[in-house]
Amino acid sequence: MLASDLLGRTVRDRAGNPLGRVADLLTEPDEHGRHRVVRVLVTPRWRGRLLGFERPGIQRPWLLERISYLLHRGTREVPWEDVDWSSE
Amino acid sequence: MTDKPLRVDFDLLDRQIVDLDGYLVGKVDDIEFGTAADGRPVVAAILVGHHALGRRIGGVLGRWMAAVARRLHTTGDPQPLRIPFERVAKIGSALWLDVRHELLDTPALELWLRDNVIGRIPGASDAGQ
Amino acid sequence: MKRFLAVTLGILTAIGGFVDIGDLVANGETGARFGMRLAWVVVVGVLGICLYAEMSGRVAAVSGRPVFDLVRERLGARVALANLAGSYLVTLLTLSAEIGGVALAIQLATSVHYLLWVPIAAFVLWVVLWKVKFEPMERVFGLAGLALVVFVVALIALDPPWGQLGDQIANPVPPATEDWATYGFFAVALFAAAMTPYEVFFFSSGGVEEKWTRRDLVISRVNVFIGFPLGGVLSLAVMGCAAVVYEPLGVHVDTLGQTALPVAMAVGKLGLVVVILGFFAATFGAALETGLSAGYTVAQYFGWQWGKLVRPRQAARFHTVVLISVLLGVALLLTTADPIAITEYSLVFSAVALPLTYLPILIVANDRDYLGDHVNSPFTNVLGVTYLVIILVVAVAAVPLMIVTGMGS
């Protein structure tokens, strides 16, 4: 399985409701130090990279952050197990 | 390897890969996942090369890029360079490996141009400036 | 002392290296047609290149990443590929124009047709790129480019009606003979001539090659904030000379010889010699920068080994791109395309390509993961966002203005 197979895919939650497109895959290391994907960043509209403003914490310049926020409104993290990857 | 959480698209994809000596190996053109016991994907390896990049870009241009990369391979099965994720020592503004690039396959295009174009020009082996 | 010398030389190089064929053509033309009424654009452009080069130099020094690395990692493989196509094309056009400029400068000195000089100039250019070390290369041509200071001398010697020039600066509207569209078109060309992307590709990649660290930030800043503005003074002097000599007569300036003529009038034959030397050095130096930048953009997009610090054998793909770019630049000139026209097109398209190269730098210059405490100050960000808007407006306006005015004719 490749990252390019997952990123950009349109996905649904387990109940069948649309979540949007996959924008990023968030990993955390397990006890062996291997990086497991634990959460999926989904965004309603955007294709392509989110420029880094989606990361937590204060990002500057303020104006660009606001624009990015408005463009990508609805972007959120969903636990891996809540995502249904089967293509419609 | 790093023990901080990672964002696959933001922290890994399209970043520069640098070897132990500072030699530029290539970009992270794609990421290969394995599967953990609980079914989650696990970051397994970095893929480098025009096949992987072409596949990701898609469309006519992407197919063309991948086709050129396959054509340039003179030996065996054309595959992108695969670097196991354990070889990544540090992740920051680039990905630093804990090996030297001589241990990795030299990309076919570099090899071909070295042997047929640049290597034939006088002074090609002179020390860098 | 050694450090002081490095800074001084860096500044001198920046002054000489700022002016290239684009500045010579655009400033000469606008001076002749608009007097000093567009001088403010040079000031806006110089401030812009200072801001852009300072940010990219800072990112290069602290994180070790040159401009096109950042373009790809922030915009993603696909958008960055479109950007690469645009930036490479603009750099190639500029390279071609600079080689043409070198040949035109030799034509001024020898009266032998420039097309005969093109292949020779290109061959010498490539040999320098292949063999000569980075620092002497930069310094020799940057310092020789300082010969263009003769434009300042000439402007003073011409003893122009200063009051009238001052009025023109203070009244930034088109003269009676021109309309707003051509005024806008030349404003775009002047802005693009000052804020050329290749200067920043070269500056940041050069910083990485010279292994800049945090400790070199001062050198980088001093070079930028003294070198570029003084380069802007040279540009304004070129414009002023053309304004004094040609504007009252209503003569259009469309050759390099016309740009040089005011110096010959004011300072005599010796002045002409110095000016031709300055033209040669400035265009040759810029040809070196654009030739390398063509290689930098492609190699940094794909992640190939690049630069002059390693043996050419170890960076075969990079050196191949440089070689092919020089050949393509020559091929374009040998179709007998006018180098001055190539320059004008390269300016318009570089204005169009600028936003997607500028935006990633502005964003990364704010990223603490990269820069730690060296992120942009709030003041820099106000300027940075303001310039983002200016750059966007210029990029959107460039092509429509080019079509409406027929390249400003």
PDB file of N, CA and C in Angstrom, chain C residues 107-138:
ATOM      1  N   GLN C 107      29.405  43.549 -29.745  1.00  0.00           N
ATOM      2  CA  GLN C 107      29.152  44.227 -31.018  1.00  0.00           C
ATOM      3  C   GLN C 107      29.413  45.726 -30.895  1.00  0.00           C
ATOM      4  N   LEU C 108      28.996  46.313 -29.758  1.00  0.00           N
ATOM      5  CA  LEU C 108      29.243  47.747 -29.549  1.00  0.00           C
ATOM      6  C   LEU C 108      30.737  48.040 -29.591  1.00  0.00           C
ATOM      7  N   ALA C 109      31.544  47.122 -29.058  1.00  0.00           N
ATOM      8  CA  ALA C 109      32.987  47.362 -28.989  1.00  0.00           C
ATOM      9  C   ALA C 109      33.675  47.062 -30.312  1.00  0.00           C
ATOM     10  N   THR C 110      33.154  46.098 -31.082  1.00  0.00           N
ATOM     11  CA  THR C 110      33.896  45.626 -32.249  1.00  0.00           C
ATOM     12  C   THR C 110      33.231  45.962 -33.571  1.00  0.00           C
ATOM     13  N   SER C 111      31.937  46.338 -33.545  1.00  0.00           N
ATOM     14  CA  SER C 111      31.163  46.572 -34.759  1.00  0.00           C
ATOM     15  C   SER C 111      30.978  45.304 -35.596  1.00  0.00           C
ATOM     16  N   VAL C 112      31.292  44.147 -35.029  1.00  0.00           N
ATOM     17  CA  VAL C 112      31.006  42.885 -35.725  1.00  0.00           C
ATOM     18  C   VAL C 112      29.634  42.408 -35.256  1.00  0.00           C
ATOM     19  N   HIS C 113      28.786  41.944 -36.199  1.00  0.00           N
ATOM     20  CA  HIS C 113      27.393  41.600 -35.895  1.00  0.00           C
ATOM     21  C   HIS C 113      27.281  40.641 -34.707  1.00  0.00           C
ATOM     22  N   TYR C 114      26.290  40.920 -33.844  1.00  0.00           N
ATOM     23  CA  TYR C 114      26.225  40.171 -32.575  1.00  0.00           C
ATOM     24  C   TYR C 114      26.009  38.686 -32.763  1.00  0.00           C
ATOM     25  N   LEU C 115      25.304  38.288 -33.841  1.00  0.00           N
ATOM     26  CA  LEU C 115      25.007  36.865 -34.021  1.00  0.00           C
ATOM     27  C   LEU C 115      26.286  36.035 -34.142  1.00  0.00           C
ATOM     28  N   LEU C 116      27.352  36.660 -34.663  1.00  0.00           N
ATOM     29  CA  LEU C 116      28.630  35.946 -34.756  1.00  0.00           C
ATOM     30  C   LEU C 116      29.231  35.724 -33.372  1.00  0.00           C
ATOM     31  N   TRP C 117      28.900  36.625 -32.450  1.00  0.00           N
ATOM     32  CA  TRP C 117      29.469  36.526 -31.102  1.00  0.00           C
ATOM     33  C   TRP C 117      28.694  35.559 -30.216  1.00  0.00           C
ATOM     34  N   VAL C 118      27.430  35.295 -30.590  1.00  0.00           N
ATOM     35  CA  VAL C 118      26.584  34.479 -29.711  1.00  0.00           C
ATOM     36  C   VAL C 118      27.201  33.112 -29.388  1.00  0.00           C
ATOM     37  N   PRO C 119      27.599  32.326 -30.420  1.00  0.00           N
ATOM     38  CA  PRO C 119      28.156  31.009 -30.083  1.00  0.00           C
ATOM     39  C   PRO C 119      29.438  31.112 -29.258  1.00  0.00           C
ATOM     40  N   ILE C 120      30.269  32.116 -29.565  1.00  0.00           N
ATOM     41  CA  ILE C 120      31.537  32.266 -28.830  1.00  0.00           C
ATOM     42  C   ILE C 120      31.250  32.634 -27.374  1.00  0.00           C
ATOM     43  N   ALA C 121      30.355  33.618 -27.200  1.00  0.00           N
ATOM     44  CA  ALA C 121      30.012  34.046 -25.843  1.00  0.00           C
ATOM     45  C   ALA C 121      29.444  32.869 -25.049  1.00  0.00           C
ATOM     46  N   ALA C 122      28.587  32.069 -25.701  1.00  0.00           N
ATOM     47  CA  ALA C 122      27.948  30.956 -25.008  1.00  0.00           C
ATOM     48  C   ALA C 122      28.976  29.895 -24.628  1.00  0.00           C
ATOM     49  N   PHE C 123      29.935  29.661 -25.523  1.00  0.00           N
ATOM     50  CA  PHE C 123      30.958  28.655 -25.224  1.00  0.00           C
ATOM     51  C   PHE C 123      31.809  29.095 -24.031  1.00  0.00           C
ATOM     52  N   VAL C 124      32.245  30.357 -24.061  1.00  0.00           N
ATOM     53  CA  VAL C 124      33.046  30.869 -22.932  1.00  0.00           C
ATOM     54  C   VAL C 124      32.231  30.790 -21.643  1.00  0.00           C
ATOM     55  N   LEU C 125      30.949  31.137 -21.747  1.00  0.00           N
ATOM     56  CA  LEU C 125      30.050  31.073 -20.588  1.00  0.00           C
ATOM     57  C   LEU C 125      30.036  29.663 -20.007  1.00  0.00           C
ATOM     58  N   TRP C 126      29.859  28.693 -20.882  1.00  0.00           N
ATOM     59  CA  TRP C 126      29.778  27.316 -20.397  1.00  0.00           C
ATOM     60  C   TRP C 126      31.100  26.873 -19.761  1.00  0.00           C
ATOM     61  N   VAL C 127      32.239  27.268 -20.395  1.00  0.00           N
ATOM     62  CA  VAL C 127      33.533  26.888 -19.823  1.00  0.00           C
ATOM     63  C   VAL C 127      33.692  27.477 -18.422  1.00  0.00           C
ATOM     64  N   VAL C 128      33.273  28.743 -18.258  1.00  0.00           N
ATOM     65  CA  VAL C 128      33.364  29.369 -16.931  1.00  0.00           C
ATOM     66  C   VAL C 128      32.490  28.604 -15.937  1.00  0.00           C
ATOM     67  N   LEU C 129      31.267  28.250 -16.368  1.00  0.00           N
ATOM     68  CA  LEU C 129      30.363  27.506 -15.489  1.00  0.00           C
ATOM     69  C   LEU C 129      30.961  26.153 -15.102  1.00  0.00           C
ATOM     70  N   TRP C 130      31.671  25.548 -16.032  1.00  0.00           N
ATOM     71  CA  TRP C 130      32.221  24.207 -15.831  1.00  0.00           C
ATOM     72  C   TRP C 130      33.466  24.227 -14.964  1.00  0.00           C
ATOM     73  N   LYS C 131      34.349  25.224 -15.192  1.00  0.00           N
ATOM     74  CA  LYS C 131      35.688  25.177 -14.605  1.00  0.00           C
ATOM     75  C   LYS C 131      35.927  26.121 -13.427  1.00  0.00           C
ATOM     76  N   VAL C 132      35.337  27.311 -13.494  1.00  0.00           N
ATOM     77  CA  VAL C 132      35.781  28.357 -12.567  1.00  0.00           C
ATOM     78  C   VAL C 132      35.093  28.209 -11.224  1.00  0.00           C
ATOM     79  N   LYS C 133      35.835  28.515 -10.164  1.00  0.00           N
ATOM     80  CA  LYS C 133      35.278  28.412  -8.820  1.00  0.00           C
ATOM     81  C   LYS C 133      34.207  29.453  -8.600  1.00  0.00           C
ATOM     82  N   PHE C 134      33.346  29.151  -7.623  1.00  0.00           N
ATOM     83  CA  PHE C 134      32.168  29.968  -7.368  1.00  0.00           C
ATOM     84  C   PHE C 134      32.526  31.407  -7.010  1.00  0.00           C
ATOM     85  N   GLU C 135      33.425  31.560  -6.023  1.00  0.00           N
ATOM     86  CA  GLU C 135      33.684  32.898  -5.503  1.00  0.00           C
ATOM     87  C   GLU C 135      34.359  33.835  -6.495  1.00  0.00           C
ATOM     88  N   PRO C 136      35.490  33.397  -7.106  1.00  0.00           N
ATOM     89  CA  PRO C 136      36.116  34.315  -8.078  1.00  0.00           C
ATOM     90  C   PRO C 136      35.162  34.681  -9.202  1.00  0.00           C
ATOM     91  N   MET C 137      34.355  33.703  -9.620  1.00  0.00           N
ATOM     92  CA  MET C 137      33.393  33.933 -10.690  1.00  0.00           C
ATOM     93  C   MET C 137      32.446  35.068 -10.315  1.00  0.00           C
ATOM     94  N   GLU C 138      31.886  34.947  -9.104  1.00  0.00           N
ATOM     95  CA  GLU C 138      30.941  35.949  -8.624  1.00  0.00           C
ATOM     96  C   GLU C 138      31.623  37.313  -8.535  1.00  0.00           C
TER      97      GLU C 138
END
